[in-house]
Coordinates of C-alpha atoms in Angstrom, one line a residue:
M1 CA 0.0 0.0 0.0
A2 CA 1.3 3.4 -0.9
S3 CA 1.5 6.2 1.7
V4 CA -0.9 9.0 1.4
F5 CA 0.3 12.5 2.2
F6 CA -2.0 15.3 3.4
P7 CA -1.5 18.9 4.7
D8 CA -2.3 18.9 8.4
N9 CA -4.0 22.3 8.7
N10 CA -5.1 25.3 6.8
E11 CA -1.7 26.9 7.1
S12 CA 0.2 24.2 5.3
L13 CA 0.3 26.1 2.0
K14 CA 2.5 29.2 1.8
S15 CA 3.8 31.4 -1.0
L16 CA 7.6 31.0 -1.0
N17 CA 8.3 33.7 -3.5
N18 CA 6.8 35.2 -6.8
K19 CA 7.3 31.9 -8.6
E20 CA 6.9 29.1 -6.0
L21 CA 4.4 27.7 -3.5
L22 CA 5.5 25.7 -0.4
V23 CA 3.2 22.9 0.8
A24 CA 3.9 21.0 4.0
V25 CA 2.6 17.4 4.0
N26 CA 2.6 14.5 6.4
D27 CA 1.9 10.8 5.9
A28 CA -1.5 10.8 7.5
V29 CA -2.5 7.2 6.7
D30 CA 0.1 4.9 8.2
S31 CA 2.8 7.4 9.4
K32 CA 5.6 5.3 7.9
K33 CA 7.0 8.0 5.5
N34 CA 8.8 11.1 6.6
S35 CA 7.0 14.5 6.3
M36 CA 7.9 16.6 3.3
L37 CA 8.0 20.2 2.0
V38 CA 6.9 20.2 -1.6
I39 CA 7.8 23.2 -3.8
L40 CA 5.4 23.8 -6.6
D41 CA 5.6 26.1 -9.6
K42 CA 2.9 28.8 -9.2
K43 CA 1.9 28.9 -12.9
T44 CA 1.9 25.2 -13.7
L45 CA 1.5 23.6 -10.2
D46 CA 4.2 21.1 -11.2
T47 CA 6.4 19.8 -8.4
K48 CA 9.8 21.5 -8.6
R49 CA 11.4 19.6 -5.7
K50 CA 10.7 17.9 -2.4
I51 CA 12.6 18.3 0.9
V52 CA 12.2 15.2 3.2
M53 CA 12.2 15.9 6.9
D54 CA 14.1 13.8 9.4
K55 CA 12.5 10.6 10.7
G56 CA 10.1 11.6 13.5
F57 CA 9.7 15.2 12.5
T58 CA 6.0 15.6 11.8
I59 CA 5.3 19.1 10.4
Y60 CA 2.9 21.1 12.5
K61 CA 3.4 24.7 11.3
I62 CA 5.4 26.6 8.6
N63 CA 6.1 30.3 8.4
V64 CA 7.7 32.2 5.5
D65 CA 9.0 35.7 6.2
K66 CA 11.5 37.9 4.3
E67 CA 14.6 36.1 5.4
R68 CA 13.7 32.5 6.3
V69 CA 11.3 29.6 6.4
T70 CA 10.6 28.3 9.9
I71 CA 9.0 24.9 10.5
V72 CA 7.8 23.5 13.8
S73 CA 7.0 19.9 14.4
Y74 CA 4.4 18.4 16.7
E75 CA 7.3 17.3 19.0
G76 CA 8.5 20.9 19.4
E77 CA 11.5 20.7 17.0
V78 CA 12.3 23.8 15.0
K79 CA 14.0 23.8 11.6
T80 CA 15.0 27.1 10.0
F81 CA 15.8 27.4 6.3
N82 CA 17.0 30.3 4.2
K83 CA 14.9 31.4 1.2
D84 CA 16.7 28.9 -1.0
L85 CA 15.5 26.2 1.5
K86 CA 19.0 25.3 2.7
E87 CA 18.8 24.3 6.4
I88 CA 20.3 26.9 8.7
S89 CA 19.5 25.4 12.1
S90 CA 17.7 22.7 13.9
E91 CA 16.7 22.9 17.6
K92 CA 14.1 22.0 20.1
I93 CA 11.6 24.3 21.9
P94 CA 11.7 23.5 25.6
L95 CA 8.1 22.3 25.8
H96 CA 8.8 20.2 29.0
F97 CA 5.8 17.9 28.6
K98 CA 5.1 16.8 32.2
S99 CA 2.9 13.9 31.3
D100 CA 1.1 12.1 28.4
D101 CA -1.8 14.4 29.4
E102 CA -0.2 17.3 27.6
R103 CA 0.0 18.1 23.9
L104 CA 1.0 20.9 21.6
E105 CA -2.3 22.7 20.8
E106 CA -1.3 25.8 18.8
V107 CA 1.8 27.4 17.4
K108 CA 2.3 31.0 16.2
I109 CA 5.5 32.3 14.6
L110 CA 6.1 36.1 14.7
G111 CA 9.1 38.3 14.4
G112 CA 11.7 35.7 15.3
K113 CA 9.7 34.2 18.2
I114 CA 7.7 31.1 18.5
Y115 CA 4.6 31.0 20.7
A116 CA 3.5 27.5 21.7
L117 CA 0.3 26.7 23.5
V118 CA 0.6 23.4 25.4
R119 CA -2.7 22.1 26.6
M120 CA -3.5 19.6 29.3
F121 CA -6.6 17.4 29.0
D122 CA -7.3 17.7 32.7
R123 CA -6.4 20.5 35.2
D124 CA -3.8 19.7 37.7
K125 CA -4.3 20.1 41.5
D126 CA -3.4 23.9 41.3
G127 CA -5.9 24.5 38.5
V128 CA -3.3 24.7 35.7
I129 CA -4.8 23.7 32.4
G130 CA -2.0 24.7 30.0
R131 CA 1.0 26.8 29.3
I132 CA 2.2 29.3 26.8
I133 CA 5.9 29.1 25.9
E134 CA 7.6 32.0 24.2
Y135 CA 10.8 30.9 22.4
N136 CA 13.3 33.3 20.8
I137 CA 14.8 31.6 17.7
E138 CA 17.9 33.9 17.7
S139 CA 18.8 34.0 21.4
K140 CA 17.3 30.6 22.4
D141 CA 15.7 32.2 25.4
S142 CA 12.3 31.0 26.5
K143 CA 9.6 32.1 28.9
E144 CA 6.7 30.2 30.2
I145 CA 3.3 31.3 31.4
S146 CA 1.0 28.9 33.2
L147 CA -2.7 29.1 32.4
K148 CA -5.2 28.4 35.1
S149 CA -8.9 27.8 34.9
D150 CA -11.7 26.7 37.3
R151 CA -13.0 24.2 34.7
D152 CA -11.6 21.9 32.0
W153 CA -11.4 23.2 28.4
E154 CA -13.2 21.6 25.5
M155 CA -11.4 23.6 22.9
T156 CA -8.5 26.1 22.9
S157 CA -7.2 28.7 20.5
M158 CA -4.4 31.3 20.7
E159 CA -3.8 34.5 18.9
V160 CA -0.7 36.6 19.3
I161 CA -1.2 40.4 19.2
R162 CA 1.7 42.8 19.0

C-alpha cells in the first residue's frame, strides 16, 4: 500500500516567492513515511522539488518571512531554512511535557519568536490547564506562562497580538 500525504492544517500552503508555493505534508495514513516540504511552480503547479524531513519530524506549522522559512514539528522541534531552502539550524523548543496528558495545541511564529500553547486534558491540583511558551529563535531564550482555569477546556485557541 502506498502512503498518502496530506496537509495537516489550513496553514500548510504558503507562498515562498513570486514563482513558487510551499506545501507541508505528512503521511497521514500509516505514518511510515517522513514528512515533506513540496515546492510547486505557481503557474503550472508542477512539483519542482521535495525536501524530506528527518524521521520523527512531523510538520505542524510553517512560516515564511522575508529572510527565512521556519518549520515547527508536533514534537517541538524547529528547523530554520534560508529562502533557497538550505537548512540553517535545527533545535528544540523547551516544551517540557510533564505527562502524556499534555500536547502541543497551537503554534504561532512572529518576528523571530515562536509562541506555543501546550494544553493539558485535565487540570492539575493547582488549576493549571495549560502553558504558553515564548521561544526566541535567535537567542534561544524562553519564557513560560501557566494558564489556570476553574474548569476543563473543551477547545482552545491562541492569537498573538503585537
